[in-house]
């Protein structure tokens, strides 16, 4: 997470985009057949929440789409993708 935070902040500061298009994939989840990053559902939630907060703080519009998450267990897939919406709800509720 620290690497993501450092790198993304640097990129956004350097390039000052007018829009962020975020493909919020969950193939990074630890129990995903193709994922190798071994993130927990909580890690994914924190990632989403942080990225949404960063975009809001920097006043950059953000478009989020669910992506990735190639698994046969539909409940696992929905659990991962729903973290984006939980994070957005918390971020934009304030």
PDB file of C-alpha atoms in Angstrom:
ATOM      1  CA  UNK A   1       0.000   0.000   0.000  1.00  0.00           C
ATOM      2  CA  UNK A   2       2.854   2.368   0.798  1.00  0.00           C
ATOM      3  CA  UNK A   3       4.323   1.821  -2.680  1.00  0.00           C
ATOM      4  CA  UNK A   4       0.963   2.533  -4.300  1.00  0.00           C
ATOM      5  CA  UNK A   5       0.445   5.673  -2.232  1.00  0.00           C
ATOM      6  CA  UNK A   6       3.895   7.045  -2.962  1.00  0.00           C
ATOM      7  CA  UNK A   7       3.813   6.259  -6.675  1.00  0.00           C
ATOM      8  CA  UNK A   8       0.262   7.410  -7.366  1.00  0.00           C
ATOM      9  CA  UNK A   9       0.726  10.661  -5.470  1.00  0.00           C
ATOM     10  CA  UNK A  10       3.916  11.355  -7.417  1.00  0.00           C
ATOM     11  CA  UNK A  11       2.195  10.643 -10.751  1.00  0.00           C
ATOM     12  CA  UNK A  12      -0.798  12.840  -9.953  1.00  0.00           C
ATOM     13  CA  UNK A  13       1.359  15.720  -8.755  1.00  0.00           C
ATOM     14  CA  UNK A  14       3.635  15.522 -11.778  1.00  0.00           C
ATOM     15  CA  UNK A  15       0.981  15.135 -14.482  1.00  0.00           C
ATOM     16  CA  UNK A  16      -1.976  16.977 -12.890  1.00  0.00           C
ATOM     17  CA  UNK A  17      -4.676  15.056 -14.775  1.00  0.00           C
ATOM     18  CA  UNK A  18      -8.105  16.523 -15.428  1.00  0.00           C
ATOM     19  CA  UNK A  19      -9.736  13.132 -14.844  1.00  0.00           C
ATOM     20  CA  UNK A  20      -8.828   9.807 -13.245  1.00  0.00           C
ATOM     21  CA  UNK A  21     -10.236   6.683 -14.882  1.00  0.00           C
ATOM     22  CA  UNK A  22      -9.833   3.920 -12.303  1.00  0.00           C
ATOM     23  CA  UNK A  23     -10.274   0.285 -13.334  1.00  0.00           C
ATOM     24  CA  UNK A  24     -10.816  -1.084  -9.841  1.00  0.00           C
ATOM     25  CA  UNK A  25      -9.821  -4.709 -10.288  1.00  0.00           C
ATOM     26  CA  UNK A  26      -9.995  -7.381  -7.632  1.00  0.00           C
ATOM     27  CA  UNK A  27      -7.701  -9.917  -9.251  1.00  0.00           C
ATOM     28  CA  UNK A  28      -5.177  -8.792  -6.619  1.00  0.00           C
ATOM     29  CA  UNK A  29      -7.179 -10.597  -3.944  1.00  0.00           C
ATOM     30  CA  UNK A  30      -5.302 -13.316  -2.065  1.00  0.00           C
ATOM     31  CA  UNK A  31      -7.716 -16.098  -2.983  1.00  0.00           C
ATOM     32  CA  UNK A  32      -8.051 -15.087  -6.636  1.00  0.00           C
ATOM     33  CA  UNK A  33      -6.851 -17.717  -9.081  1.00  0.00           C
ATOM     34  CA  UNK A  34      -4.879 -15.217 -11.169  1.00  0.00           C
ATOM     35  CA  UNK A  35      -3.893 -12.700  -8.518  1.00  0.00           C
ATOM     36  CA  UNK A  36      -0.395 -12.666  -7.135  1.00  0.00           C
ATOM     37  CA  UNK A  37      -0.509  -9.668  -4.795  1.00  0.00           C
ATOM     38  CA  UNK A  38      -2.313 -11.483  -1.963  1.00  0.00           C
ATOM     39  CA  UNK A  39      -4.437  -8.561  -0.780  1.00  0.00           C
ATOM     40  CA  UNK A  40      -7.216  -9.236   1.699  1.00  0.00           C
ATOM     41  CA  UNK A  41     -10.724  -7.845   1.224  1.00  0.00           C
ATOM     42  CA  UNK A  42      -9.847  -5.257   3.883  1.00  0.00           C
ATOM     43  CA  UNK A  43      -6.698  -4.286   1.939  1.00  0.00           C
ATOM     44  CA  UNK A  44      -8.770  -3.824  -1.209  1.00  0.00           C
ATOM     45  CA  UNK A  45     -11.269  -1.683   0.693  1.00  0.00           C
ATOM     46  CA  UNK A  46      -8.474   0.498   2.094  1.00  0.00           C
ATOM     47  CA  UNK A  47      -6.979   0.872  -1.391  1.00  0.00           C
ATOM     48  CA  UNK A  48     -10.304   2.002  -2.848  1.00  0.00           C
ATOM     49  CA  UNK A  49     -10.995   4.374   0.007  1.00  0.00           C
ATOM     50  CA  UNK A  50      -7.542   5.934  -0.215  1.00  0.00           C
ATOM     51  CA  UNK A  51      -7.686   6.452  -3.997  1.00  0.00           C
ATOM     52  CA  UNK A  52     -11.155   7.996  -3.799  1.00  0.00           C
ATOM     53  CA  UNK A  53     -10.081  10.257  -0.936  1.00  0.00           C
ATOM     54  CA  UNK A  54      -6.955  11.320  -2.834  1.00  0.00           C
ATOM     55  CA  UNK A  55      -8.945  12.223  -5.955  1.00  0.00           C
ATOM     56  CA  UNK A  56     -11.435  14.167  -3.845  1.00  0.00           C
ATOM     57  CA  UNK A  57      -8.717  15.979  -1.904  1.00  0.00           C
ATOM     58  CA  UNK A  58      -6.898  16.919  -5.117  1.00  0.00           C
ATOM     59  CA  UNK A  59     -10.241  17.919  -6.698  1.00  0.00           C
ATOM     60  CA  UNK A  60      -9.773  15.551  -9.625  1.00  0.00           C
ATOM     61  CA  UNK A  61     -12.967  13.962 -10.968  1.00  0.00           C
ATOM     62  CA  UNK A  62     -12.767  10.177 -10.861  1.00  0.00           C
ATOM     63  CA  UNK A  63     -14.562   7.507 -12.878  1.00  0.00           C
ATOM     64  CA  UNK A  64     -14.500   4.057 -11.271  1.00  0.00           C
ATOM     65  CA  UNK A  65     -15.380   0.799 -12.963  1.00  0.00           C
ATOM     66  CA  UNK A  66     -15.194  -2.695 -11.558  1.00  0.00           C
ATOM     67  CA  UNK A  67     -12.739  -4.955 -13.312  1.00  0.00           C
ATOM     68  CA  UNK A  68     -10.720  -8.083 -12.897  1.00  0.00           C
ATOM     69  CA  UNK A  69     -11.471 -10.748 -10.363  1.00  0.00           C
ATOM     70  CA  UNK A  70     -11.395 -13.881 -12.422  1.00  0.00           C
ATOM     71  CA  UNK A  71     -12.745 -16.561 -10.121  1.00  0.00           C
ATOM     72  CA  UNK A  72     -15.470 -19.154 -10.195  1.00  0.00           C
ATOM     73  CA  UNK A  73     -16.899 -18.265  -6.780  1.00  0.00           C
ATOM     74  CA  UNK A  74     -19.475 -15.541  -7.466  1.00  0.00           C
ATOM     75  CA  UNK A  75     -19.796 -14.585  -3.784  1.00  0.00           C
ATOM     76  CA  UNK A  76     -16.041 -14.048  -3.565  1.00  0.00           C
ATOM     77  CA  UNK A  77     -16.171 -11.906  -6.691  1.00  0.00           C
ATOM     78  CA  UNK A  78     -19.086  -9.803  -5.437  1.00  0.00           C
ATOM     79  CA  UNK A  79     -17.424  -9.407  -2.054  1.00  0.00           C
ATOM     80  CA  UNK A  80     -14.316  -7.963  -3.692  1.00  0.00           C
ATOM     81  CA  UNK A  81     -16.133  -5.657  -6.094  1.00  0.00           C
ATOM     82  CA  UNK A  82     -18.530  -4.363  -3.439  1.00  0.00           C
ATOM     83  CA  UNK A  83     -15.595  -2.892  -1.520  1.00  0.00           C
ATOM     84  CA  UNK A  84     -15.399  -0.113  -4.123  1.00  0.00           C
ATOM     85  CA  UNK A  85     -18.968   0.921  -3.359  1.00  0.00           C
ATOM     86  CA  UNK A  86     -18.465   0.675   0.399  1.00  0.00           C
ATOM     87  CA  UNK A  87     -15.351   2.843   0.085  1.00  0.00           C
ATOM     88  CA  UNK A  88     -17.165   5.373  -2.116  1.00  0.00           C
ATOM     89  CA  UNK A  89     -20.069   5.532   0.314  1.00  0.00           C
ATOM     90  CA  UNK A  90     -17.725   6.304   3.183  1.00  0.00           C
ATOM     91  CA  UNK A  91     -15.608   8.748   1.182  1.00  0.00           C
ATOM     92  CA  UNK A  92     -18.493  10.785  -0.211  1.00  0.00           C
ATOM     93  CA  UNK A  93     -20.763  10.641   2.840  1.00  0.00           C
ATOM     94  CA  UNK A  94     -18.786  13.460   4.437  1.00  0.00           C
TER      95      UNK A  94
END
